[in-house]
Short mmCIF file of C-alpha atoms in Angstrom, two decimals:
data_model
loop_
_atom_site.label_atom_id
_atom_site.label_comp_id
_atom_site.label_asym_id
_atom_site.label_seq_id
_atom_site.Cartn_x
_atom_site.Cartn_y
_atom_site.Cartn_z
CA UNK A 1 159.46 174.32 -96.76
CA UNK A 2 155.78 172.99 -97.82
CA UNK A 3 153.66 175.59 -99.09
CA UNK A 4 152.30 178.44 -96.77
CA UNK A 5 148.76 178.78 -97.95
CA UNK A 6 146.44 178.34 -100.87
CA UNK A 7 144.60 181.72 -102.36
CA UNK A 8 143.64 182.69 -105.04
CA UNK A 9 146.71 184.58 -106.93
CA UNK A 10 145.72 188.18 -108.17
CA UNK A 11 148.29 190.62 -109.39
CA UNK A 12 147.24 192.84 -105.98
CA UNK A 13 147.98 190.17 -104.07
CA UNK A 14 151.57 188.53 -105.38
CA UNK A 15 152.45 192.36 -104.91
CA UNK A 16 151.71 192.25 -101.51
CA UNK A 17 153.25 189.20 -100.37
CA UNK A 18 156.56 189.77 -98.07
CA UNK A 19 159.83 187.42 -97.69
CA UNK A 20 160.59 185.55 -94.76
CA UNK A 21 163.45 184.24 -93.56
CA UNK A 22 163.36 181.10 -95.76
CA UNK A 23 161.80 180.42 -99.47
CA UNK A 24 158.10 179.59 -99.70
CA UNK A 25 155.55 179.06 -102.35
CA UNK A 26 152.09 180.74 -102.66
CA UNK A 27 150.03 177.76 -104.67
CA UNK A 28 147.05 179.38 -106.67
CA UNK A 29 143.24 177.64 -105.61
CA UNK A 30 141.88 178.02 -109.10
CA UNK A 31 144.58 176.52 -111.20
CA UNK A 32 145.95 173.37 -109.26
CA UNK A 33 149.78 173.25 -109.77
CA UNK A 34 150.90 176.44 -110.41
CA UNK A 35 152.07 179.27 -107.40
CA UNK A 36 154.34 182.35 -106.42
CA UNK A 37 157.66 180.97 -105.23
CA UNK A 38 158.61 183.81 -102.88
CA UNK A 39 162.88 183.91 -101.76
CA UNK A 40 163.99 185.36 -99.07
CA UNK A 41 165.69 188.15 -101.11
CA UNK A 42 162.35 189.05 -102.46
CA UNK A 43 162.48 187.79 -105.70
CA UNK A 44 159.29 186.19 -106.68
CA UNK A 45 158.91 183.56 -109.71
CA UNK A 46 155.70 181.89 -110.94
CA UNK A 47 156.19 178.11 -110.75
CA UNK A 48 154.26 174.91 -111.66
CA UNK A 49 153.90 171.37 -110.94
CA UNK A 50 154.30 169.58 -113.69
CA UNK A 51 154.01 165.17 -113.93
CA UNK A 52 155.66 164.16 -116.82
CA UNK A 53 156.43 160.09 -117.26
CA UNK A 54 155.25 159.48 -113.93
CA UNK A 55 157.28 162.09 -112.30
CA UNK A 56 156.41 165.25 -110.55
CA UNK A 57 158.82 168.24 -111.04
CA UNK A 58 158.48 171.65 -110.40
CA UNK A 59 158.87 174.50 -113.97
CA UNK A 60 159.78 177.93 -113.12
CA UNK A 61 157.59 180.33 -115.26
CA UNK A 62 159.83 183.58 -115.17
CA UNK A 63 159.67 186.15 -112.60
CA UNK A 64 156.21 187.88 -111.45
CA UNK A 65 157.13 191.41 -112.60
CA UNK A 66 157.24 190.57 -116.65
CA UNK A 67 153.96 189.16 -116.94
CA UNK A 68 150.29 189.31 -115.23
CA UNK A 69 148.90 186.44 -113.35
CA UNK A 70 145.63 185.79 -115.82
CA UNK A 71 148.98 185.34 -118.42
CA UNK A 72 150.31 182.91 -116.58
CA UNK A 73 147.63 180.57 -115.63
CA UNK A 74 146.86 180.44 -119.13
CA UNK A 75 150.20 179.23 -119.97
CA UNK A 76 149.76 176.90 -117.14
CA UNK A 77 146.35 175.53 -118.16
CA UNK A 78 147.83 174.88 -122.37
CA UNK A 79 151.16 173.23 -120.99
CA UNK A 80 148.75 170.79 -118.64
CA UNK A 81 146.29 170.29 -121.59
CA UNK A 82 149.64 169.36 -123.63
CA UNK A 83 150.72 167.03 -121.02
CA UNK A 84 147.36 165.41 -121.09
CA UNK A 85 147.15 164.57 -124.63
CA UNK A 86 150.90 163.75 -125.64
CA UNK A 87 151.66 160.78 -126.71
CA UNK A 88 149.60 157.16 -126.18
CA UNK A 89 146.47 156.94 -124.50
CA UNK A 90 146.96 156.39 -121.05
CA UNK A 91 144.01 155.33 -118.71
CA UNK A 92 143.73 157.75 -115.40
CA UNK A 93 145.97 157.15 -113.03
CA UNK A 94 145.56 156.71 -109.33
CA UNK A 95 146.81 158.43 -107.05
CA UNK A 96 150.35 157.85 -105.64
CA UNK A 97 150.36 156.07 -101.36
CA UNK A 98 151.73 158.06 -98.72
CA UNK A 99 155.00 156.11 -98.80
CA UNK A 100 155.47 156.67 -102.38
CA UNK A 101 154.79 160.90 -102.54
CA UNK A 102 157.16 161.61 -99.61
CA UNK A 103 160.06 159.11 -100.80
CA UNK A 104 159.40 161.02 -104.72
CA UNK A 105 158.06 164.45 -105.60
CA UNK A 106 157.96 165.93 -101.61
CA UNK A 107 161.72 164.48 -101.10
CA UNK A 108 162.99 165.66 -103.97
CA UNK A 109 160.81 169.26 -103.81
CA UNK A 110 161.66 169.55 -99.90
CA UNK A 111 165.00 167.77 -99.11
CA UNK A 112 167.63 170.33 -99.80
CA UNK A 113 165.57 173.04 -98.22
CA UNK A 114 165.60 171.78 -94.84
CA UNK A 115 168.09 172.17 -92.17
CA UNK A 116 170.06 168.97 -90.80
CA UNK A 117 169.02 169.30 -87.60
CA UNK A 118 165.42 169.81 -89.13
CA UNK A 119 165.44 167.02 -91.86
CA UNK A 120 166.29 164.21 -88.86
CA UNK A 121 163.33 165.30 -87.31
CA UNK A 122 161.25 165.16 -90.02
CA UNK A 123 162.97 161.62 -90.99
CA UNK A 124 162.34 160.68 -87.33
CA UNK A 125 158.59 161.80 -87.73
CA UNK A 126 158.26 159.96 -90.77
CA UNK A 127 159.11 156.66 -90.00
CA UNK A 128 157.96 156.93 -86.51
CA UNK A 129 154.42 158.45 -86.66
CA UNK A 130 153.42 159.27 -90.10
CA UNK A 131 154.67 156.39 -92.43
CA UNK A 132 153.42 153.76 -90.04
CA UNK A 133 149.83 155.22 -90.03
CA UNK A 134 149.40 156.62 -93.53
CA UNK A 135 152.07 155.00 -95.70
CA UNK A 136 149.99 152.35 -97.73
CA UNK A 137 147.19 155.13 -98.33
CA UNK A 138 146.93 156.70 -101.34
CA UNK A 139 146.54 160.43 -100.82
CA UNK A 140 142.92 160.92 -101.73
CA UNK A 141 141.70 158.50 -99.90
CA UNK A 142 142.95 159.74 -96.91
CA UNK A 143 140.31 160.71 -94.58
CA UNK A 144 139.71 163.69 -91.74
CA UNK A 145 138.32 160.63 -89.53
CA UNK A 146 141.25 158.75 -89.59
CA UNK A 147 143.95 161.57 -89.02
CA UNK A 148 141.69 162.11 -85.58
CA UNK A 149 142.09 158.73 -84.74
CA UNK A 150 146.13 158.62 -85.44
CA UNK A 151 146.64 161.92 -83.71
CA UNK A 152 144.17 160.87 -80.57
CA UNK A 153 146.40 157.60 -80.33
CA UNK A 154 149.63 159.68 -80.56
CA UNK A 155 149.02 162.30 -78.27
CA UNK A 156 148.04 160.13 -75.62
CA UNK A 157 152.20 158.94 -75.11
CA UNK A 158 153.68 162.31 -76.70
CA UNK A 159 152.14 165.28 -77.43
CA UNK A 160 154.34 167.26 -78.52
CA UNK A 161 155.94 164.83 -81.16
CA UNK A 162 152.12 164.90 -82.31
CA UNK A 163 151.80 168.61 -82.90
CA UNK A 164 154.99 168.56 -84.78
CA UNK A 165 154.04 165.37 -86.78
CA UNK A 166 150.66 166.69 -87.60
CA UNK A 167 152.14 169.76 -88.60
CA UNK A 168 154.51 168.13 -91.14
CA UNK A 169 151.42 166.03 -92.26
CA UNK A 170 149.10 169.16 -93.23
CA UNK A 171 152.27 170.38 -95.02
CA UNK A 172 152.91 167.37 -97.12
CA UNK A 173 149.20 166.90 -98.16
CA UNK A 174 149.04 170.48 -99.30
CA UNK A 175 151.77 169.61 -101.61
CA UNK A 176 149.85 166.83 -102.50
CA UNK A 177 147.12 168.64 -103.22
CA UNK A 178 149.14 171.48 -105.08
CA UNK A 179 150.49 168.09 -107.11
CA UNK A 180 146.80 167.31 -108.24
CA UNK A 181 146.54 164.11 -106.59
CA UNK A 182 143.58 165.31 -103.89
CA UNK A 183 141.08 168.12 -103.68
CA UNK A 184 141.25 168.69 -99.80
CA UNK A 185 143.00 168.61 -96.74
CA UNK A 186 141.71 166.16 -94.28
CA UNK A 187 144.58 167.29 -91.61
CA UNK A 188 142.81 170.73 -92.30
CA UNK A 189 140.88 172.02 -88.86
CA UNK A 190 142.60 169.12 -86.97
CA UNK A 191 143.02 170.74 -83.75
CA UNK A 192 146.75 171.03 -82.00
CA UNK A 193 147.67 169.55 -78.17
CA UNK A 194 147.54 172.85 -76.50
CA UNK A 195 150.51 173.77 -74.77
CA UNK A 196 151.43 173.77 -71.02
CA UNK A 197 152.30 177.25 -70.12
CA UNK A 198 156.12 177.50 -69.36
CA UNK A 199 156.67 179.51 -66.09
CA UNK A 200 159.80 177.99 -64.49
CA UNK A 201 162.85 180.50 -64.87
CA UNK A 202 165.56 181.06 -62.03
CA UNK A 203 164.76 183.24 -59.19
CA UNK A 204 168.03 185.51 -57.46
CA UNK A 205 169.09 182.62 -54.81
CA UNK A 206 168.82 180.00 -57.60
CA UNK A 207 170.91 182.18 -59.82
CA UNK A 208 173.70 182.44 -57.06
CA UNK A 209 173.40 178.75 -56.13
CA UNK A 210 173.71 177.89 -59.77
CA UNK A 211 177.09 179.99 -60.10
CA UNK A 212 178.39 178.59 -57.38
CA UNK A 213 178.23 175.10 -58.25
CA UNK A 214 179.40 175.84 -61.83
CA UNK A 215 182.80 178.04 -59.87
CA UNK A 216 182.82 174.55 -58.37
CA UNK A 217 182.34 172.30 -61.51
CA UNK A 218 185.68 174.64 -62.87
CA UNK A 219 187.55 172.98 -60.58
CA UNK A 220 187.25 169.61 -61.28
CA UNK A 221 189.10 169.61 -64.69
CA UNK A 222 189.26 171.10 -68.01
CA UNK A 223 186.36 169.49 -69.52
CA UNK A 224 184.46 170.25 -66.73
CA UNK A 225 185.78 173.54 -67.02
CA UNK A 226 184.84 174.15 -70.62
CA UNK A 227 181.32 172.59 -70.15
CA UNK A 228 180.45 174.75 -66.90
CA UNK A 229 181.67 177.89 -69.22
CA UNK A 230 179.26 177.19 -72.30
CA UNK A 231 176.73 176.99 -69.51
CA UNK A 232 177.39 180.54 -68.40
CA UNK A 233 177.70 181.61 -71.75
CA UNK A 234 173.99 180.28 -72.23
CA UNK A 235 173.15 182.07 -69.08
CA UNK A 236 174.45 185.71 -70.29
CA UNK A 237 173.50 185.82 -73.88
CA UNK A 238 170.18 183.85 -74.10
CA UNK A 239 171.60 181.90 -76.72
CA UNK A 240 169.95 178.18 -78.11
CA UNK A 241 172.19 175.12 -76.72
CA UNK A 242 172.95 174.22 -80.79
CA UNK A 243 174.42 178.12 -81.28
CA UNK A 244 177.11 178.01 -78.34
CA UNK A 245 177.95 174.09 -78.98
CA UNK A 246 178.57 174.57 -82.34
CA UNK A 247 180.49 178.11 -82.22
CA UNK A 248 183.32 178.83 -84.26
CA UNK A 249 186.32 181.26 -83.90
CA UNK A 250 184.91 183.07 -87.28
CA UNK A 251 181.95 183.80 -85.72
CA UNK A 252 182.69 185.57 -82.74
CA UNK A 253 183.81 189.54 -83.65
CA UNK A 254 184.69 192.07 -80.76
CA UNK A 255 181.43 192.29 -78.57
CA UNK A 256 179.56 190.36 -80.60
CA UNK A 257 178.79 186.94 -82.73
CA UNK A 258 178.02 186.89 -85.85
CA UNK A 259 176.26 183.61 -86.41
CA UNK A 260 176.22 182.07 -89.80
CA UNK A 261 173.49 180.05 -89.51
CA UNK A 262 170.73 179.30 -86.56
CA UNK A 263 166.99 178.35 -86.27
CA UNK A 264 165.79 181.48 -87.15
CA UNK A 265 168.75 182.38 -90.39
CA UNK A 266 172.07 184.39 -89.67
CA UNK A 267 172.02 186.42 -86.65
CA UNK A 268 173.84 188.56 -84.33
CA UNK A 269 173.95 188.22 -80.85
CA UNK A 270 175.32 191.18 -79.13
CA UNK A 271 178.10 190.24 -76.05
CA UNK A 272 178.04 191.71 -72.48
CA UNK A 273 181.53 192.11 -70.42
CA UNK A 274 180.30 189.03 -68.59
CA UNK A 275 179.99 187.00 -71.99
CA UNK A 276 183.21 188.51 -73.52
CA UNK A 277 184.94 187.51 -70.20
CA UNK A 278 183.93 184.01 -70.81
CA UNK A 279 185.25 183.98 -74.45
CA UNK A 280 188.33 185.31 -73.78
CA UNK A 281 189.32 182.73 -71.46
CA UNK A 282 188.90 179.85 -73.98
CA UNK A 283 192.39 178.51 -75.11
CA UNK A 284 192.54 178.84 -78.77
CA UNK A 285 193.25 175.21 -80.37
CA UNK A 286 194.30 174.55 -84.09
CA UNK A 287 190.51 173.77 -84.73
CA UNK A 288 187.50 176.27 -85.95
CA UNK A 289 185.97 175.70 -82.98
CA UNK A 290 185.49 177.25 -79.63
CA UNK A 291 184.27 174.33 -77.88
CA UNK A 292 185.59 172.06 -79.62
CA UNK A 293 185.55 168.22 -78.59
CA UNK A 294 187.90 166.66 -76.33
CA UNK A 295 189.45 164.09 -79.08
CA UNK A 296 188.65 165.53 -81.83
CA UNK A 297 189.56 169.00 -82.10
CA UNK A 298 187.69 169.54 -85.62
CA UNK A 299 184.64 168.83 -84.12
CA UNK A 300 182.57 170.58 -82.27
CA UNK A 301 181.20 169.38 -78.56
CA UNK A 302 178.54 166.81 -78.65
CA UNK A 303 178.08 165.43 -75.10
CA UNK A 304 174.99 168.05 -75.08
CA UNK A 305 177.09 169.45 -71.96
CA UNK A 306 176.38 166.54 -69.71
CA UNK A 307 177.69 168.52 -66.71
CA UNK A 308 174.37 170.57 -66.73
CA UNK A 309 172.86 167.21 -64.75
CA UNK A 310 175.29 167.99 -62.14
CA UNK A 311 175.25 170.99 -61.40
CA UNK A 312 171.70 171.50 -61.56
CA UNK A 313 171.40 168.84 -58.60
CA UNK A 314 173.87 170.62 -56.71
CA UNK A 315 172.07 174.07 -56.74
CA UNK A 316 168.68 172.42 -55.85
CA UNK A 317 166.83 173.05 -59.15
CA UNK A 318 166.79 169.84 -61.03
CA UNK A 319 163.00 170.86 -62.55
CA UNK A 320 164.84 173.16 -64.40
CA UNK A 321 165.77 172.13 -68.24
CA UNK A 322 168.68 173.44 -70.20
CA UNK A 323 166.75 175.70 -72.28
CA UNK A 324 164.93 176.88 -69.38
CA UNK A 325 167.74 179.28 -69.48
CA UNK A 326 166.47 180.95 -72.47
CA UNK A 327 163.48 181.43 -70.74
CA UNK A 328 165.10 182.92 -67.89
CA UNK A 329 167.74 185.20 -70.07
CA UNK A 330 164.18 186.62 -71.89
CA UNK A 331 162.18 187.32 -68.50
CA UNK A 332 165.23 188.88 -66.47
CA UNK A 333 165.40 191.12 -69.45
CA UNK A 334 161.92 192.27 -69.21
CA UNK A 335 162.27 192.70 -65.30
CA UNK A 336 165.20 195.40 -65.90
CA UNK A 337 162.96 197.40 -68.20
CA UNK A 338 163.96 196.26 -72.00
CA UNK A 339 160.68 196.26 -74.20
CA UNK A 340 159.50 192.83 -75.42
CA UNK A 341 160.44 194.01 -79.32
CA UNK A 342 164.51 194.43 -78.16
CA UNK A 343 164.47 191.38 -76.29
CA UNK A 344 163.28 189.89 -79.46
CA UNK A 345 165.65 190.77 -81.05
CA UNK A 346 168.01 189.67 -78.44
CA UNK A 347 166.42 186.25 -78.55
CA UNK A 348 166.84 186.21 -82.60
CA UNK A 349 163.06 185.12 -82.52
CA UNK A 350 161.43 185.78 -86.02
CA UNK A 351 158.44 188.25 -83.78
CA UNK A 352 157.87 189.37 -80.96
CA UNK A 353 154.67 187.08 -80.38
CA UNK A 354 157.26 184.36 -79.61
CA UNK A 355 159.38 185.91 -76.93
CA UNK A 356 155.83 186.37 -75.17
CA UNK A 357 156.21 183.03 -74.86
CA UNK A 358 159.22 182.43 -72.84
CA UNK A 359 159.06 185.66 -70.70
CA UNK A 360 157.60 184.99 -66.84
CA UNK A 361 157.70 187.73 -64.32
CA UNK A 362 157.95 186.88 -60.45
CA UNK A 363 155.19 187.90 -58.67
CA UNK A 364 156.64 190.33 -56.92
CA UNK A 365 157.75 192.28 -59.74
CA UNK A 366 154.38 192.30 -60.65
CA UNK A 367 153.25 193.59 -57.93
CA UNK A 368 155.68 196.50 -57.65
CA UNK A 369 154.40 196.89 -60.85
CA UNK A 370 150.85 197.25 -60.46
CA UNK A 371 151.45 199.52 -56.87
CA UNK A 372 153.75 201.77 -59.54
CA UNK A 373 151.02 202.11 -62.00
CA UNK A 374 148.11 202.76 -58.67
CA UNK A 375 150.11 205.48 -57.57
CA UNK A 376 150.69 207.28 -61.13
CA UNK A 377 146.81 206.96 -61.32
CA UNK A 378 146.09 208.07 -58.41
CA UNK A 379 148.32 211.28 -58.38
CA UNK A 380 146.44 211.63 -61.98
CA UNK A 381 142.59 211.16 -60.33
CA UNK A 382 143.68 213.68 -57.39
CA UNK A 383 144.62 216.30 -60.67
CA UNK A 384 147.96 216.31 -59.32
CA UNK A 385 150.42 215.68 -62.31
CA UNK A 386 151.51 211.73 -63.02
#
């Protein structure tokens, strides 16, 4: 991933600086080039960017804990001042386009760190937003004014593609910048589309509607019977679409799955009866695969369970998306009393901030609520105990 942030690297502060759940680099504001590369097993290493016959690569240093950062930037500073006077005189060069950075030094920093499902997103972003606008630019002469204009234009059709291209943007210019080929950030302060709230989850009659047109859907075959099952299974675990499509036989142990890889890094997702139930039933084929495909039993399912379309209509809720049932798995969770932190954790969200964001409560729950808390408060007011 691009780097998180730009500081200015003291001993205090590489100490304090926590993994995540993917690598990331820590790129120093005094000495352009050189950062903290931070892996998710905690190691940290210093690192440098380093242009040598017009290419960019990236020289590990050593690790943090055998030598002090004031050590290492002047070891930086001599190799750059080596680089600078080696061989011919060469007049200044410019500064490399758009087009050219992201095809050579971000590619080749950024490619392999990136998920498939994340790098066709980014590829999609590139050549549909960013390469288009920016590509024949060279990086320092890109300009706050003109990302405005490009992300006004863009949000006006798709707003959301704009936030996420204008995220991948700022990330790629700080690069640039860690590269030495700008000074600033013009994507800097650029403000995000805000978000429309997401309140639509399933209320009790639309839960029973939707089972009973997915009991129905069962009926009509077996690939309407495996579909309508993955559907439950995203009902009962909360799971993302990509996790149960994608699920193999290695990954599902006793009550629960151990997933090798999702959005958020290997997880476990623990199984109710209900889920289990729904597992159990699956015929087990010669491929890895519990869903696997129709025709091609090595491969997993990848009609994006067109029989949620159906079914949907059927029950009378065809507002409702597919991964509105995330949404719904996190705020019927909350309703039956489980804190926000364990649904998290449920979810396999990265913090708890996030599940905030797909937990809605119906109204009348709220309201029991709030006469539950009057009443404690008013026993406590009258001095009678709560």
């Amino acid at each position: 991933m691009a780097a998180r942030k730009r500081m200015r690297l003291t001993d205090a502060g590489i100490a304090r600086l926590r993994p995540g759940p993917r690598e990331f680099t820590v790129w120093d504001s005094r000495v352009p080039g050189l950062g903290v590369r931070v892996r998710p097993n905690g190691g940290m290493s210093y690192v440098m960017i380093r242009t040598v016959g017009g290419r960019t690569r990236r020289v590990s240093l050593g690790p943090v804990a055998l030598r002090s950062v004031d050590d290492v930037r002047r070891e930086c500073l001599a190799r750059q001042a080596e680089a600078a006077v080696a061989g011919p005189a060469e007049p200044a060069r410019e500064s490399p386009t758009f087009a050219d950075f992201v095809e050579g030094a971000w590619q080749a920093a950024h490619r392999e760190r990136h998920k498939p499902s994340t790098r066709k997103r980014v590829l999609s972003a590139l050549r549909t937003h960013l390469l288009p606008a920016f590509g024949t630019t060279r990086l320092d002469r890109i300009t706050r004014a003109e990302v405005e204009r490009w992300f006004d234009a863009c949000s006006r059709t798709a707003p959301g593609s704009a936030n996420w291209a204008l995220d991948l943007l700022r990330q790629i210019l700080n690069f640039g910048i860690a590269c030495g080929h700008a000074r600033s950030n013009p994507a800097h302060g650029v403000r995000r589309n805000r978000r429309t709230p997401m309140t639509r989850f399933l209320s009790r009659e639309e839960v029973r509607r939707l089972n009973a047109a997915l009991d129905a859907a069962s009926m009509r075959g077996p690939s309407s019977r495996q579909q309508a099952d993955m559907l439950r299974l995203l009902m009962l675990t909360g799971c993302r679409k990509g996790e149960i499509l994608s699920l193999r036989w290695s990954e599902v142990d006793g009550d629960m799955l151990a997933l090798a890889d999702s959005k958020t890094g290997p997880r476990t997702v623990h199984l109710n009866p209900q889920a289990r139930a729904v597992l159990d039933r699956q015929p087990r084929g010669p491929g890895p695969y519990v869903f696997p495909s129709p025709g091609r039993p090595d491969r997993p399912r990848s009609d994006n369970v067109g029989l949620w379309h159906k079914v949907r209509r059927e029950a009378g809720i065809e507002d409702v998306r597919l991964h509105d049932l995330r949404h719904n798995y996190a705020s019927w969770a909350v309703m039956q009393g489980v804190p926000v932190p364990v649904v998290s954790r449920l979810l396999g969200h990265s913090s708890a901030r996030m599940t905030l964001r797909y937990v809605h409560l119906a109204d009348r729950d709220v309201r029991a609520a709030a006469e539950r808390v009057g009443a404690a408060m008013a026993r406590l007011m009258d001095g009678e105990p709560a």
